[in-house]
Short mmCIF file of C-alpha atoms and ligand atoms in Angstrom, two decimals:
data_model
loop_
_atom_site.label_atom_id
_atom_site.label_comp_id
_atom_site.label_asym_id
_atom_site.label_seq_id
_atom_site.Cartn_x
_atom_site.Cartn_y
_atom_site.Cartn_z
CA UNK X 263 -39.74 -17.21 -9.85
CA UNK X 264 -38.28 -16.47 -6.21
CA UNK X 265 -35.89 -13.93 -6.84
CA UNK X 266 -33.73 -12.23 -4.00
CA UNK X 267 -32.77 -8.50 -4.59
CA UNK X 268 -29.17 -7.48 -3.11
CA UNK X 269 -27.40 -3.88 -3.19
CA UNK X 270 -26.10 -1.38 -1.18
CA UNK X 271 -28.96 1.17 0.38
CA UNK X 272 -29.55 3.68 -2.40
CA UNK X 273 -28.33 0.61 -4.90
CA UNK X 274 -32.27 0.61 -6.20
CA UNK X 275 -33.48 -2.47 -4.85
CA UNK X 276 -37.35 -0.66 -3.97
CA UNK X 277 -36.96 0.98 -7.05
CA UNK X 278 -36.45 -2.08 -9.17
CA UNK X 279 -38.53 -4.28 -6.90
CA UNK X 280 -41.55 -1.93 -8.32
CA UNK X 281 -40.89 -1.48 -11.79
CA UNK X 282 -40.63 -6.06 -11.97
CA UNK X 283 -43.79 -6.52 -10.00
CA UNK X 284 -45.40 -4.66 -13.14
CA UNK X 285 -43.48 -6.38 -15.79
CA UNK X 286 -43.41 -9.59 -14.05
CA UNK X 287 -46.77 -9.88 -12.18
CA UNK X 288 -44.44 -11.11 -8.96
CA UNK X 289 -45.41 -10.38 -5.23
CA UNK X 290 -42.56 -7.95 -3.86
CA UNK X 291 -41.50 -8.30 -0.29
CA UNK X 292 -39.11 -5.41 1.42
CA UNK X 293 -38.49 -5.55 4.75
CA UNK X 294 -38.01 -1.65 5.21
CA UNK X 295 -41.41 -1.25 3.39
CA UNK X 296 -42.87 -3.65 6.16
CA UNK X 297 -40.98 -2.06 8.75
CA UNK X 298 -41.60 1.68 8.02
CA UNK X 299 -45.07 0.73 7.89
CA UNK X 300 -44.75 -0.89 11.13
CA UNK X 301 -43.41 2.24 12.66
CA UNK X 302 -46.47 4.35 10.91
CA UNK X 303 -48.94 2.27 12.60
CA UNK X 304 -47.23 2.67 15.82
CA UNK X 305 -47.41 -1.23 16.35
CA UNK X 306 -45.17 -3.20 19.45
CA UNK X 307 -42.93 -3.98 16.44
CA UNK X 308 -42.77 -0.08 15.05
CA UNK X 309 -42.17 1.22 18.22
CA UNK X 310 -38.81 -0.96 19.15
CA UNK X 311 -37.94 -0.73 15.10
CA UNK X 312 -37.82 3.63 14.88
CA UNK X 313 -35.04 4.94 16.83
CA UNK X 314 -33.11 1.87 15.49
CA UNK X 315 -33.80 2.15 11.90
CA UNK X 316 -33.51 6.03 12.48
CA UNK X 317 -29.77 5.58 13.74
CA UNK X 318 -29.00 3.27 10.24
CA UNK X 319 -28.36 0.43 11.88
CA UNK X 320 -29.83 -3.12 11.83
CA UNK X 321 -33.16 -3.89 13.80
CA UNK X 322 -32.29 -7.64 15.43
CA UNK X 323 -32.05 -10.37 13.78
CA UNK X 324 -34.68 -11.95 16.10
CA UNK X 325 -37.50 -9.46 15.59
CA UNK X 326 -36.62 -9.51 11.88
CA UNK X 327 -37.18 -13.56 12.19
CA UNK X 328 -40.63 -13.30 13.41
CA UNK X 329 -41.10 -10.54 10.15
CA UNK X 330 -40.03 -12.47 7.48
CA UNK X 331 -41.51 -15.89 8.78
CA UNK X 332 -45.03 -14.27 9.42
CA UNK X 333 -44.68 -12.49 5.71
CA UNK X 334 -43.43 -16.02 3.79
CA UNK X 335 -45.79 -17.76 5.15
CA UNK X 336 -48.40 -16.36 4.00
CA UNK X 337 -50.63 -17.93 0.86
CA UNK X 338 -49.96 -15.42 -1.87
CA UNK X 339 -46.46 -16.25 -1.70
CA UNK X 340 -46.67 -19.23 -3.21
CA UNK X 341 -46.95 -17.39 -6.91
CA UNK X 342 -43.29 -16.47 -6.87
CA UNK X 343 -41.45 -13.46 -5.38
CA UNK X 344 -39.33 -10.69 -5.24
CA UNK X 345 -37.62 -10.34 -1.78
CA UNK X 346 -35.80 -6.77 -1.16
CA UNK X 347 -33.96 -5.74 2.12
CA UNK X 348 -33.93 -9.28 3.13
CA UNK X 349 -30.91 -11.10 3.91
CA UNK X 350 -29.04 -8.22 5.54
CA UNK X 351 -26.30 -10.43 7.21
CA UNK X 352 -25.00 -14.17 7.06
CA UNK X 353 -27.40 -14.84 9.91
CA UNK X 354 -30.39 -13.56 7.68
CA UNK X 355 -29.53 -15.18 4.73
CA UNK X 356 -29.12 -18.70 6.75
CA UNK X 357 -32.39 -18.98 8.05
CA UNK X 358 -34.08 -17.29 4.75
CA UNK X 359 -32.62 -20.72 3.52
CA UNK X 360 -34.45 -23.03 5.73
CA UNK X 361 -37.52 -21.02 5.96
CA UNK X 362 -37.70 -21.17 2.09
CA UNK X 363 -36.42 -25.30 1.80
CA UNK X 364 -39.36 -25.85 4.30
CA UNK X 365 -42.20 -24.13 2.33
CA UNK X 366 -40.24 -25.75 -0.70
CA UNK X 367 -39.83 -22.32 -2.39
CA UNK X 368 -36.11 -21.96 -2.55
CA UNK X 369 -34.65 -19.19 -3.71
CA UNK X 370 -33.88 -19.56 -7.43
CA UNK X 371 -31.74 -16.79 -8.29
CA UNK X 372 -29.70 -13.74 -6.14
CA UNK X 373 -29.56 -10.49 -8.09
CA UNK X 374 -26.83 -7.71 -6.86
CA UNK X 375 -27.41 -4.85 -7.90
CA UNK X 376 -23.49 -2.72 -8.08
CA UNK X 377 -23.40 1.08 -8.47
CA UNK X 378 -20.92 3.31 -7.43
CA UNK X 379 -20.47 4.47 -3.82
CA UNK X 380 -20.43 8.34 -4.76
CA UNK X 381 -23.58 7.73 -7.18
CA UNK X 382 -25.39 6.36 -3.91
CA UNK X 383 -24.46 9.11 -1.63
CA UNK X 384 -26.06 11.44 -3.93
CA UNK X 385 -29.17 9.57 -5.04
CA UNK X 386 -30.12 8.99 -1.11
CA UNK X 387 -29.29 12.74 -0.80
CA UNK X 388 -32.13 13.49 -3.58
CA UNK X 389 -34.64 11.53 -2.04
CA UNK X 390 -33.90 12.78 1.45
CA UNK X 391 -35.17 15.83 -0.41
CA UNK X 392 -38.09 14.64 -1.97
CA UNK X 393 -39.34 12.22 0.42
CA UNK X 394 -37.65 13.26 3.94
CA UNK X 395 -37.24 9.96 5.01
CA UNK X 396 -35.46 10.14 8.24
CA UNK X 397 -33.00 7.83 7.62
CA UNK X 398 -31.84 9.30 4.70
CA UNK X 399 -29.92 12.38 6.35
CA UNK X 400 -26.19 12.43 5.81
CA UNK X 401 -24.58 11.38 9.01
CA UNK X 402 -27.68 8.62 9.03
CA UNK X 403 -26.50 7.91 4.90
CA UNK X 404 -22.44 7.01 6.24
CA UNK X 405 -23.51 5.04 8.52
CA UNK X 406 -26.21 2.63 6.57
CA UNK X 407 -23.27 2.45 4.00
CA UNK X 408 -20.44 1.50 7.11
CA UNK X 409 -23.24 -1.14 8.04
CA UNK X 410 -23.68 -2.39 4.63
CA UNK X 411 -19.62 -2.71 4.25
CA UNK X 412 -19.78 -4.41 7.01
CA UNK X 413 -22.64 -7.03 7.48
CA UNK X 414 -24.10 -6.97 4.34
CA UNK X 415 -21.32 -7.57 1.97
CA UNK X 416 -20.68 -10.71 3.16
CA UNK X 417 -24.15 -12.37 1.87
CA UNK X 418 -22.74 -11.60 -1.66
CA UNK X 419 -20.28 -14.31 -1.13
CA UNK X 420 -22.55 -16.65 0.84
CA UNK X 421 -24.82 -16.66 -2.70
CA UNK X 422 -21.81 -16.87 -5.09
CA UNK X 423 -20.83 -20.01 -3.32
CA UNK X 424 -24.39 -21.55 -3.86
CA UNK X 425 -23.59 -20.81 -7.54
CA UNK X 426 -27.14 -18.33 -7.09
CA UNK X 427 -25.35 -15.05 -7.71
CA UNK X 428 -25.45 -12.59 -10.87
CA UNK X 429 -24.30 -9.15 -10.88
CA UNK X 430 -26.49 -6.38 -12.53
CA UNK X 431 -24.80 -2.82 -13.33
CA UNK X 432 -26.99 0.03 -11.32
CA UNK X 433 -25.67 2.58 -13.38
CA UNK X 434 -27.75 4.73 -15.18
CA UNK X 435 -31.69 5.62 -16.20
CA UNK X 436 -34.21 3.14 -13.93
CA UNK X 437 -35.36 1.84 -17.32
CA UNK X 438 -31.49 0.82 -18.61
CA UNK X 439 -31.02 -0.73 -15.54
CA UNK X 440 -34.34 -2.75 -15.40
CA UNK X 441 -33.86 -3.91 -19.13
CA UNK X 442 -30.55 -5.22 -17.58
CA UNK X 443 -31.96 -7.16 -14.94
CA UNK X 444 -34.90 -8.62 -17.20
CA UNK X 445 -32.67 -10.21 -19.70
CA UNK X 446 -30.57 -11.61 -16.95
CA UNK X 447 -33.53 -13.40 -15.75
CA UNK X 448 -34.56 -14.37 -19.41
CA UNK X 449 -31.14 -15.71 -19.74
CA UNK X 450 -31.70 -17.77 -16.18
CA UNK X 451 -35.15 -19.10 -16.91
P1 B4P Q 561 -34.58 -0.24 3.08
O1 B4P Q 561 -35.97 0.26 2.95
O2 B4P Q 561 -34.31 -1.60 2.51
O3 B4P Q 561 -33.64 0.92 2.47
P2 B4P Q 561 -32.61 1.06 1.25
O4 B4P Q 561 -31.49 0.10 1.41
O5 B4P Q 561 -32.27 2.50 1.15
O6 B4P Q 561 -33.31 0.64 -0.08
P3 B4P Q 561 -34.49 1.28 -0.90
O7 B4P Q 561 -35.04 0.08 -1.59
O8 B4P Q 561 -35.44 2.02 -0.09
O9 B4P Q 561 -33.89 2.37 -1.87
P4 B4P Q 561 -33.53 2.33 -3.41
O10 B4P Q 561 -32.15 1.79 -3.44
O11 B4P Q 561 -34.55 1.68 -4.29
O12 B4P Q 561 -34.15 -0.29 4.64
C1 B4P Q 561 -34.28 0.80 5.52
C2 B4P Q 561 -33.85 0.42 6.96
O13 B4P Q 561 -34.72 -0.63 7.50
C3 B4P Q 561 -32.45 -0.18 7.12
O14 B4P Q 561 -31.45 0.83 7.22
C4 B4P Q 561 -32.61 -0.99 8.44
O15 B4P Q 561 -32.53 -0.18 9.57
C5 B4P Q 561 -34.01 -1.55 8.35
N1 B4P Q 561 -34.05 -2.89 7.74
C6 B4P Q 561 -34.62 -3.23 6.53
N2 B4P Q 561 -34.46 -4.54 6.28
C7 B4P Q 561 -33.77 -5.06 7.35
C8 B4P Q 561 -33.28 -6.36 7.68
N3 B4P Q 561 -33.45 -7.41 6.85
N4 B4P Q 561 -32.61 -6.53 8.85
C9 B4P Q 561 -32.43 -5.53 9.69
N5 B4P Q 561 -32.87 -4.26 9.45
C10 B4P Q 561 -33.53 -4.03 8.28
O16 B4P Q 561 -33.59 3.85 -3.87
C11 B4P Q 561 -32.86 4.89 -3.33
C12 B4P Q 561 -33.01 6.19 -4.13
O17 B4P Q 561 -32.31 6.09 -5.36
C13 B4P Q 561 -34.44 6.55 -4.52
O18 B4P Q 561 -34.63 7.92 -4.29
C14 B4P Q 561 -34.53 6.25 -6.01
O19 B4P Q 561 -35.42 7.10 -6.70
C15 B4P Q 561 -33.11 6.51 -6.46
N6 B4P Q 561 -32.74 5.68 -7.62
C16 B4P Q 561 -32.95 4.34 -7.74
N7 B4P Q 561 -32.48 3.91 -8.94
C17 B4P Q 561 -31.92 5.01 -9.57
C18 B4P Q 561 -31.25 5.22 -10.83
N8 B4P Q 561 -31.02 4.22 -11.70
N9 B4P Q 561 -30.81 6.46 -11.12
C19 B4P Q 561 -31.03 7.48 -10.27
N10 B4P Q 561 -31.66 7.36 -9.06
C20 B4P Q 561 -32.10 6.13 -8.72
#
């Protein structure tokens, strides 16, 4: 199953990601995982990825190419996946498409993940406490959200039109919400 994870930052799209690589034994790909870890190794790629990712905006679509191409094409892919962080704008989402019809792995279902704008606020708040993740301060928080509004929203659309979209309520425990998004899948496959 090739399953692409969508929601606002704070939505719980790493949170979920985790909890369905257990249940479902799939290979989860996030793109901030990858590029935080980027950053901690202080590769070419970390070092032009920081300041950006530390200002909550998008790092370019062209260095985010590269990313995702080297990550998809690697072997272990080919067992099915869960892809979170990734498409972040119509241009991601575009070439995600032929990347994926060329390895013949297309996506087979788009999961959005909706919760409510105040919830997210707080819940980044929280883990800016717990983990101090840089990008998680407040002024760093409005703007992630304004570039989310903005650039992000639109994918939702682009996968509704390819009839690939189901909406999943983030409200509530981490369990109530993963139940949620396994029986949507149950009811898909
Ligand atoms: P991400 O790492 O993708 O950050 P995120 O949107 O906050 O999602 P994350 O998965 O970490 O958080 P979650 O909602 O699970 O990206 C970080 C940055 O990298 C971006 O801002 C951008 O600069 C760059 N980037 C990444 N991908 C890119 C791309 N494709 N193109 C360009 N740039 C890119 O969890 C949030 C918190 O909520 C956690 O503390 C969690 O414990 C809590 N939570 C989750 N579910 C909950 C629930 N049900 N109830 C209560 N709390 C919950």
């Amino acid at each position: 199953m090739r399953i692409v994870l969508l929601g606002a930052p704070g939505s719980g799209k790493g949170t979920q990601a985790a909890l369905m690589v257990e249940r479902l034994g799939l290979l989860h790909i996030s793109t901030g995982v990858l590029l935080r870890d980027a950053v901690d190794r202080g590769t070419e790629l970390g070092l032009k990825a920081r300041s950006i990712i530390d200002r909550g905006e998008l790092v370019p679509d062209d260095i985010m190419s590269d990313l995702i191409q080297e990550r998809l094409s690697r072997d272990d892919v080919a067992g099915g996946f869960i892809l979170d962080g990734y498409p972040r704008n119509l241009a991601q989402a575009t070439l995600l498409d032929t990347v994926l019809d060329r390895l013949g792995q297309p996506a087979d279902i788009a999961i959005q993940i909706d919760v409510d704008p105040e919830q997210l606020i707080s819940r980044l708040a929280g883990r800016a406490e717990q983990e101090g993740r840089t990008d998680d301060s407040e002024e760093v928080v409005r703007n992630r959200m304004r570039v989310y509004q903005e650039q992000t929203k639109p994918v939702i659309d682009y996968y509704a039109g390819r009839g690939l979209l189901t909406h999943v309520l983030g409200d509530g425990t981490v369990e109530e919400v993963l139940e949620r998004i396994l029986s949507v899948l149950n009811a898909n496959h």
